[in-house]
XYZ file of C-alpha atoms in Angstrom:
555
model
C -26.953 3.588 11.665
C -25.844 6.799 12.476
C -25.148 7.593 16.022
C -22.974 10.759 15.931
C -23.117 12.408 19.363
C -23.077 16.659 19.523
C -22.058 17.309 22.982
C -21.753 21.128 24.743
C -18.251 21.744 25.508
C -18.963 22.856 29.138
C -16.479 21.698 31.185
C -18.637 21.620 34.148
C -20.783 18.444 32.812
C -20.364 15.301 33.449
C -17.204 13.900 31.042
C -15.053 11.432 32.649
C -12.075 13.297 34.397
C -9.069 12.620 31.826
C -7.018 12.018 34.798
C -8.861 8.848 35.608
C -6.439 5.398 34.746
C -9.461 2.723 35.253
C -9.884 2.794 31.166
C -6.515 0.254 30.720
C -4.860 3.674 29.505
C -3.778 6.352 32.037
C -4.193 9.844 31.023
C -2.253 11.283 34.526
C 0.661 11.165 32.407
C -0.843 13.741 30.157
C -0.300 16.527 32.391
C 3.243 17.455 32.361
C 2.470 17.884 28.616
C 0.149 20.801 29.287
C 2.745 22.354 31.204
C 5.241 21.870 28.446
C 2.663 22.712 25.812
C 1.896 26.413 27.716
C 5.506 27.094 27.758
C 5.900 26.297 23.931
C 2.203 28.657 23.416
C 4.042 31.566 25.237
C 7.555 31.579 23.864
C 6.887 30.541 20.469
C 6.968 33.243 17.664
C 4.337 31.249 15.775
C 1.994 28.181 15.807
C 4.722 25.558 14.277
C 5.799 24.234 17.795
C 2.949 24.182 19.748
C 1.212 22.156 16.866
C 4.279 19.833 16.748
C 3.792 19.205 20.262
C 0.159 18.807 19.944
C -0.032 16.254 16.932
C 2.880 14.409 18.982
C 0.650 13.854 21.960
C -2.046 12.736 19.288
C -0.106 10.375 17.834
C 2.263 8.820 20.445
C 0.760 9.084 23.422
C -3.260 9.192 22.451
C -2.048 6.444 20.285
C -4.423 8.020 17.223
C -4.071 6.411 13.619
C -4.622 9.842 12.339
C -5.311 13.615 13.865
C -5.732 17.145 11.905
C -5.595 20.907 12.626
C -7.845 22.847 10.995
C -7.967 26.688 10.804
C -11.288 28.692 9.540
C -10.787 31.314 7.018
C -13.411 33.824 7.662
C -12.770 35.764 4.511
C -13.673 32.793 2.257
C -15.457 30.754 4.496
C -13.707 28.154 4.274
C -11.988 25.601 6.734
C -8.728 23.523 5.780
C -5.981 21.504 7.068
C -2.912 23.549 8.702
C -1.293 20.538 9.943
C -1.958 16.788 10.587
C -0.190 13.289 10.459
C -1.654 10.037 8.855
C -2.114 11.908 5.884
C -0.083 12.336 2.894
C 0.389 15.747 1.406
C -2.302 15.258 -1.380
C -4.485 13.807 1.147
C -4.136 17.006 2.975
C -4.529 19.147 0.135
C -8.206 17.643 -0.425
C -9.244 18.695 3.006
C -11.008 21.497 2.607
C -14.724 22.432 3.629
C -17.393 24.811 3.659
C -19.405 25.797 7.224
C -21.872 22.896 8.040
C -20.356 20.459 5.497
C -19.065 16.936 6.851
C -18.495 16.470 10.740
C -15.644 18.981 10.565
C -17.534 21.425 8.799
C -20.573 21.245 11.638
C -17.944 21.505 14.381
C -16.876 25.003 13.420
C -20.541 25.929 12.661
C -21.793 24.759 16.063
C -18.799 25.448 18.245
C -19.992 22.172 19.733
C -17.639 18.805 19.614
C -18.702 15.804 17.612
C -18.017 12.033 18.697
C -18.917 9.647 16.020
C -18.398 5.995 17.046
C -18.497 4.734 14.007
C -16.909 6.955 11.466
C -17.941 4.551 8.453
C -21.167 4.612 9.370
C -21.967 8.238 9.653
C -23.906 10.243 6.941
C -21.859 12.491 7.945
C -18.389 11.059 6.834
C -17.277 12.542 3.528
C -13.586 11.394 3.076
C -13.102 14.550 1.319
C -9.561 13.794 1.992
C -9.802 10.003 0.754
C -7.807 8.541 3.516
C -9.868 5.840 4.160
C -9.989 4.374 0.909
C -7.710 1.411 2.138
C -10.490 0.233 4.453
C -8.156 0.438 7.461
C -9.866 0.932 11.082
C -13.108 0.160 9.575
C -14.622 0.824 13.669
C -12.591 3.651 14.386
C -14.345 6.383 16.093
C -13.586 10.198 15.097
C -14.023 13.281 17.655
C -13.488 16.845 16.546
C -13.439 19.846 19.087
C -13.680 23.268 17.815
C -11.118 25.779 18.754
C -12.634 28.258 20.641
C -12.411 31.945 21.852
C -15.315 33.407 23.632
C -17.941 32.809 21.066
C -15.827 32.557 17.712
C -14.733 29.270 16.457
C -11.136 29.714 14.897
C -10.755 26.038 13.774
C -11.028 22.349 15.009
C -8.832 19.509 16.356
C -9.826 16.083 14.820
C -8.416 12.851 15.892
C -9.434 8.868 14.995
C -8.945 5.678 16.856
C -10.128 2.758 17.651
C -11.703 2.356 21.157
C -12.111 -0.978 23.018
C -13.409 1.215 26.333
C -15.969 4.322 25.436
C -14.787 5.835 28.927
C -11.405 6.339 26.952
C -12.579 8.448 23.844
C -14.648 10.563 26.220
C -11.608 10.703 28.297
C -9.580 11.778 25.047
C -12.231 14.333 24.139
C -12.058 16.185 27.185
C -8.188 16.514 26.937
C -8.433 18.068 23.357
C -10.656 20.359 24.559
C -8.882 21.197 27.153
C -5.739 21.718 24.460
C -8.026 23.498 21.929
C -8.744 25.916 24.579
C -5.205 26.487 25.799
C -4.151 27.080 21.854
C -6.884 29.382 20.950
C -5.594 32.772 21.728
C -2.407 31.699 19.659
C -4.536 30.992 16.937
C -6.194 33.840 16.571
C -3.071 35.909 16.667
C -1.539 33.602 14.136
C -4.844 34.303 11.946
C -4.541 38.135 12.422
C -0.820 38.233 12.017
C -1.013 35.844 8.956
C -4.401 37.036 7.652
C -2.949 37.754 3.648
C -0.764 34.621 3.597
C -3.728 32.507 5.155
C -5.992 33.398 2.632
C -3.627 32.751 0.214
C -2.358 29.561 0.900
C -5.883 28.249 1.023
C -7.118 29.927 -1.894
C -3.733 27.838 -3.455
C -4.695 24.963 -1.897
C -8.216 25.425 -2.936
C -7.438 25.575 -6.637
C -4.939 22.957 -6.976
C -7.193 20.623 -5.245
C -10.118 22.200 -7.722
C -7.602 21.412 -10.274
C -6.864 17.833 -9.571
C -10.488 17.084 -9.224
C -11.282 18.653 -12.849
C -8.575 16.503 -14.777
C -9.430 13.666 -12.537
C -11.743 11.614 -15.269
C -14.945 10.880 -13.861
C -15.171 8.123 -15.853
C -11.761 6.252 -14.452
C -11.993 4.868 -11.037
C -8.664 4.609 -8.621
C -6.625 6.764 -6.919
C -3.154 4.812 -6.818
C -0.077 6.512 -7.555
C 0.580 4.792 -11.004
C -2.815 6.248 -12.231
C -2.698 9.681 -10.785
C 1.175 10.254 -11.831
C 1.101 8.557 -15.285
C -2.539 8.883 -16.537
C -4.851 11.732 -14.803
C -1.832 14.188 -14.933
C -1.061 13.549 -18.633
C -4.580 13.739 -19.582
C -4.924 16.977 -17.696
C -1.885 18.408 -19.668
C -2.954 16.956 -23.222
C -6.740 17.402 -23.003
C -7.111 21.272 -24.036
C -4.709 20.598 -26.873
C -5.097 18.910 -30.516
C -1.658 16.724 -30.069
C -2.174 13.300 -31.278
C -1.994 10.721 -28.702
C -1.110 6.840 -28.441
C -2.408 5.090 -25.389
C -0.399 1.864 -24.420
C -0.854 -0.649 -22.135
C -2.207 -4.339 -21.776
C -5.662 -5.549 -23.261
C -8.209 -4.988 -20.703
C -6.764 -1.726 -18.800
C -9.325 0.899 -20.042
C -7.783 2.457 -22.747
C -10.803 3.549 -24.168
C -12.077 4.996 -21.155
C -8.635 6.914 -21.341
C -9.606 8.196 -24.703
C -12.933 9.043 -23.471
C -11.578 11.259 -20.937
C -9.525 12.974 -23.213
C -12.120 13.851 -25.848
C -14.759 14.999 -23.071
C -12.437 17.024 -21.365
C -11.283 18.714 -24.710
C -12.356 21.641 -26.551
C -14.228 19.706 -29.222
C -15.831 17.795 -26.388
C -19.251 18.900 -27.938
C -18.157 17.420 -31.336
C -18.830 13.649 -32.706
C -16.287 10.824 -30.786
C -15.753 8.070 -33.443
C -14.260 4.648 -32.082
C -12.887 2.572 -34.674
C -11.506 -1.060 -33.787
C -8.949 -1.922 -36.320
C -8.839 -5.461 -35.018
C -12.471 -6.053 -35.940
C -12.521 -4.872 -39.199
C -11.408 -7.308 -42.083
C -8.307 -6.329 -44.279
C -10.590 -5.599 -47.213
C -12.736 -3.680 -45.796
C -10.442 -1.348 -43.233
C -9.715 1.350 -45.766
C -13.243 1.496 -46.734
C -14.183 1.875 -43.301
C -12.048 4.045 -42.289
C -11.675 6.591 -45.410
C -14.948 5.822 -47.248
C -15.932 4.702 -50.620
C -17.692 5.877 -54.083
C -20.731 4.622 -55.319
C -19.725 1.724 -57.737
C -15.738 1.834 -56.680
C -16.086 -2.156 -56.107
C -18.549 -4.832 -56.333
C -21.298 -4.050 -53.436
C -20.667 -0.273 -53.203
C -24.321 0.729 -53.770
C -24.086 4.258 -52.596
C -21.438 6.512 -51.572
C -19.888 6.134 -47.635
C -18.212 8.271 -45.630
C -15.528 6.769 -43.423
C -15.289 7.240 -39.771
C -12.385 10.214 -40.199
C -15.132 12.052 -42.364
C -17.983 10.849 -39.462
C -15.310 12.438 -36.934
C -14.758 15.701 -38.420
C -14.979 18.167 -35.612
C -14.176 16.347 -33.134
C -12.069 13.152 -32.338
C -11.444 9.379 -33.959
C -10.163 6.770 -31.528
C -7.861 4.133 -33.103
C -8.290 1.093 -31.369
C -5.651 -1.754 -31.773
C -4.196 0.201 -34.803
C -1.004 -2.342 -34.718
C -3.374 -4.624 -36.492
C -3.857 -2.097 -39.366
C -2.158 -3.862 -42.806
C 0.732 -1.860 -44.041
C -0.921 -0.672 -47.145
C -3.575 0.925 -44.352
C -1.195 2.146 -42.340
C 0.690 4.150 -45.603
C -2.963 6.233 -46.368
C -3.257 6.798 -42.613
C 0.143 8.425 -42.359
C -1.004 10.665 -44.979
C -4.104 11.631 -42.806
C -1.775 12.573 -39.915
C 0.090 14.683 -42.220
C -2.318 16.884 -43.871
C -5.455 15.868 -42.346
C -7.062 14.815 -45.386
C -8.653 11.798 -46.631
C -9.444 10.163 -49.876
C -12.333 7.720 -50.727
C -11.905 4.569 -52.357
C -12.642 5.067 -56.097
C -11.990 9.001 -55.399
C -9.134 11.254 -56.518
C -10.469 14.075 -54.247
C -8.693 15.137 -51.414
C -11.537 16.373 -48.330
C -10.717 18.280 -45.750
C -10.965 16.840 -41.842
C -10.762 18.991 -39.052
C -10.154 16.537 -35.904
C -8.197 14.730 -33.381
C -6.483 11.114 -33.687
C -6.166 8.714 -30.635
C -4.699 5.746 -31.406
C -4.186 2.680 -28.862
C -2.296 -0.836 -28.814
C -1.567 -3.401 -26.420
C 1.318 -4.385 -28.989
C 4.895 -3.493 -28.523
C 5.274 -1.371 -31.616
C 9.018 -0.676 -31.556
C 9.476 -4.271 -31.927
C 6.842 -4.515 -34.655
C 8.799 -1.492 -36.447
C 11.778 -3.345 -36.318
C 10.687 -6.307 -37.960
C 8.878 -4.718 -40.545
C 5.236 -4.959 -39.637
C 4.479 -1.400 -38.575
C 5.626 1.620 -40.633
C 8.213 3.554 -38.647
C 7.446 6.912 -40.160
C 3.689 6.060 -38.867
C 4.864 5.319 -35.415
C 6.886 8.404 -34.721
C 3.722 10.182 -36.339
C 1.306 8.473 -33.672
C 3.796 8.824 -30.832
C 3.558 12.094 -30.120
C 2.179 12.039 -26.387
C 2.918 8.253 -25.239
C 0.375 7.555 -22.213
C 1.008 4.362 -20.834
C -2.102 2.778 -18.669
C -0.761 0.572 -15.775
C -1.620 -2.855 -15.484
C -4.026 -3.745 -12.616
C -1.494 -5.769 -10.598
C 0.541 -2.575 -9.820
C -2.502 -0.452 -9.119
C -2.550 -1.696 -5.440
C -5.924 -0.863 -3.559
C -7.777 0.209 -6.426
C -8.536 -3.412 -6.908
C -10.679 -2.745 -3.832
C -12.128 0.272 -5.237
C -13.042 -1.547 -8.675
C -14.425 -4.364 -6.961
C -16.812 -1.880 -5.118
C -18.128 -0.599 -7.803
C -18.653 -3.640 -10.085
C -20.383 -5.389 -6.929
C -23.024 -2.365 -7.317
C -23.132 -2.261 -10.817
C -23.309 -6.010 -10.976
C -26.142 -6.246 -7.916
C -28.156 -3.308 -10.224
C -28.122 -5.249 -13.356
C -28.714 -8.614 -11.952
C -31.042 -8.001 -9.448
C -28.808 -8.787 -6.070
C -28.278 -7.526 -3.013
C -24.526 -8.164 -1.615
C -23.519 -5.871 1.329
C -19.699 -6.896 1.576
C -17.020 -8.638 0.360
C -15.260 -11.086 3.218
C -11.778 -10.541 4.030
C -10.560 -14.340 2.465
C -12.269 -12.873 -0.570
C -10.782 -9.555 -0.711
C -7.429 -11.029 -0.190
C -7.715 -13.309 -3.022
C -8.385 -10.181 -4.962
C -5.572 -8.058 -3.778
C -3.109 -11.442 -4.279
C -3.725 -12.277 -7.610
C -2.056 -11.055 -11.043
C -4.977 -10.452 -13.043
C -3.857 -11.168 -16.763
C -7.138 -9.828 -18.021
C -7.093 -6.662 -16.267
C -9.701 -4.493 -15.027
C -11.912 -6.564 -17.830
C -11.353 -10.111 -15.653
C -12.048 -8.399 -12.427
C -15.475 -7.429 -13.659
C -16.295 -10.729 -14.703
C -14.845 -12.224 -11.652
C -17.310 -10.116 -9.418
C -20.367 -10.517 -11.706
C -19.974 -14.424 -11.195
C -19.586 -13.813 -7.512
C -22.555 -11.665 -7.442
C -24.562 -14.321 -9.185
C -23.527 -16.915 -7.075
C -23.645 -15.490 -3.416
C -26.366 -16.266 -1.541
C -26.090 -14.727 1.555
C -25.198 -10.907 0.832
C -21.530 -11.447 1.179
C -19.192 -12.132 -1.319
C -17.083 -15.165 -0.017
C -13.633 -16.778 -1.357
C -15.425 -19.669 -2.588
C -17.751 -17.687 -4.465
C -14.353 -16.621 -6.759
C -13.300 -18.676 -9.811
C -10.938 -21.576 -9.247
C -8.060 -19.503 -10.904
C -8.490 -17.621 -7.953
C -8.287 -20.177 -5.272
C -5.444 -22.001 -6.058
C -2.505 -22.350 -2.996
C -0.193 -19.751 -5.394
C -2.911 -17.004 -5.767
C -5.198 -17.386 -2.370
C -1.759 -18.073 -0.182
C -4.361 -20.324 2.001
C -2.898 -23.756 0.964
C -6.244 -24.939 0.087
C -7.009 -26.694 -3.284
C -10.554 -27.227 -4.527
C -11.458 -30.676 -4.134
C -14.110 -31.379 -1.398
C -12.394 -31.869 1.701
C -9.892 -28.733 0.875
C -13.057 -26.894 0.120
C -14.479 -27.658 3.510
C -11.558 -26.624 4.961
C -11.287 -23.189 3.008
C -14.893 -22.530 4.452
C -13.907 -23.184 7.878
C -10.714 -20.948 7.654
C -12.921 -18.174 6.372
C -15.751 -18.763 8.853
C -13.089 -18.467 11.729
C -11.353 -15.560 10.391
C -14.631 -13.764 9.859
C -15.763 -14.397 13.487
C -12.453 -13.345 15.118
C -12.246 -9.812 12.686
C -16.018 -9.288 13.973
C -15.097 -9.719 17.546
C -11.727 -8.120 17.690
C -9.825 -11.150 18.370
C -11.945 -12.243 21.301
C -12.354 -15.811 21.502
C -15.527 -16.391 23.555
C -17.090 -14.007 21.311
C -16.051 -15.687 18.219
C -16.745 -19.143 19.604
C -20.035 -18.002 20.455
C -20.854 -16.618 16.882
C -19.890 -19.894 15.588
C -21.624 -21.826 17.878
C -18.679 -23.657 19.053
C -17.228 -23.941 22.711
C -13.894 -21.959 23.324
C -11.751 -25.052 23.720
C -13.285 -26.276 20.107
C -12.445 -23.129 18.411
C -8.877 -23.169 19.904
C -8.224 -26.648 18.223
C -9.513 -25.354 15.047
C -7.279 -22.193 15.275
C -4.447 -24.197 16.124
C -4.777 -26.523 13.323
C -4.822 -23.465 11.012
C -2.020 -21.465 12.858
C -4.658 -18.724 13.414
C -3.385 -16.079 16.110
C -6.136 -14.247 17.720
C -3.932 -11.405 18.747
C -3.747 -10.390 15.419
C -7.444 -9.651 15.175
C -7.058 -7.157 17.774
C -7.923 -3.560 16.934
C -4.763 -1.761 15.282
C -2.883 -5.151 14.710
C -4.925 -6.414 11.723
C -3.850 -5.054 8.698
C -4.302 -5.821 4.890
C -1.467 -7.980 3.802
C 0.426 -7.684 0.758
C 2.617 -9.789 -1.607
C 1.917 -13.013 -3.403
C 2.617 -16.646 -3.421
C 4.370 -17.865 -0.596
C 5.413 -14.837 0.559
C 1.708 -14.445 1.782
C 0.819 -17.768 2.505
C 2.627 -17.516 6.111
C 0.409 -14.495 6.734
C -2.608 -15.404 5.627
C -2.125 -18.749 7.703
C -1.017 -16.670 10.561
C -4.756 -14.798 10.313
C -3.140 -11.442 9.331
C -5.326 -10.023 6.352
């Protein structure tokens, strides 16, 4: 439920005094900071030093997970992140909003402080920066205060943190509101003095972000660094050209999706896109299917047939598993690449074709060339622009994004309802080495969705290959006793996670006494402190490196 609060910034309103110390974190120590900030504002030549102080206070004194100071460019009517912490440069560049768009846009438009007690539950939460894709801090509170000078809104200060005491975030909101009032005159002077610079920087940031979004294929899911740097950037560069592309990567990584993205972002996107699986056609038929044949050219050729190259004229042909072609067919393919002409079987007439060729393989073509299984001249003709799609095990948090996508897809296809993936199940998905890559992940998720009976995918819904001690890191096998222990362990972890490490609440949720729960936690080596807000983090690594972490209750 969206319980976003919009508060009027009347400093005489009944907001808790931020100098009180009854919340567990004393805010009286921020008073010297106000003096230091005021001195910096009065003596600084620009906003750099005052904003550095503000962000340092938010990060170190107020213990925020991330924070951002946004400015409002009135000429373009856009709001952009001027400075921040907890965000990468790429995430910062994505943080561009229009008036009324998202929480930040609503704050700048209304001039009122907005508090979102559960950020991920808010309908206004856009995650425009994509900083929340790692699912850290799911219970984070977000509040955004306007930078006001008179009735003019110059920008906003946004802050995010997990709060156990609701009074504390009210104090922090009041404190940041006071800082926003102090910084407002300096912000206005900066915007006036740097009007052209701000506008150009904002426009440059907006265009860069637009280009990245444009060249990030909508048919491919994933924001990991290998995908962005090794795949998306190359797609953006080659899509508008006519160069021959060779897509490399293990089976199941999504080479066909990359080919789709290149074609549908090219100038010939309206032309045909013909896919030819070289491994699926018998060698005797491959030549006829690729290049076509004339009527009567061989037994069974009852009529003239246009091959895949002719069918793709004016568009793109995708040769999947090109390493499976015989040397005879490779020789004819080389001529097509050189002259862009084809000859049908049984005909000596050359037919001109205007198309782009994209090939893909999971085999090591240089090794095949060395062993005489693939023509060297053909390899160099195909390898004009190689794009290597990384395996799933190297794509980090993309596993979670893909899992969520496949859950939604499978639920729709099978008429099921699954709301979430449990923590132990996520641990197993992240730790597994995925030899079958994205295709294997899709099959695993579909199986889990079908087996789930409580709208949650649990660890025991995953196949045995993911539940081995090496992959799960839990030390549990798949026998009856081991399965019971695995379920018990998972239920304890989930209860501690939902209760922020409160043993009493977790015990009540599980129908146990505190003592009984304590005995079971000791049995599995689970430490309740690791489930307190801010301490609970996704684990990395695999095998024995992860085992100690999981047994200690760290996700």
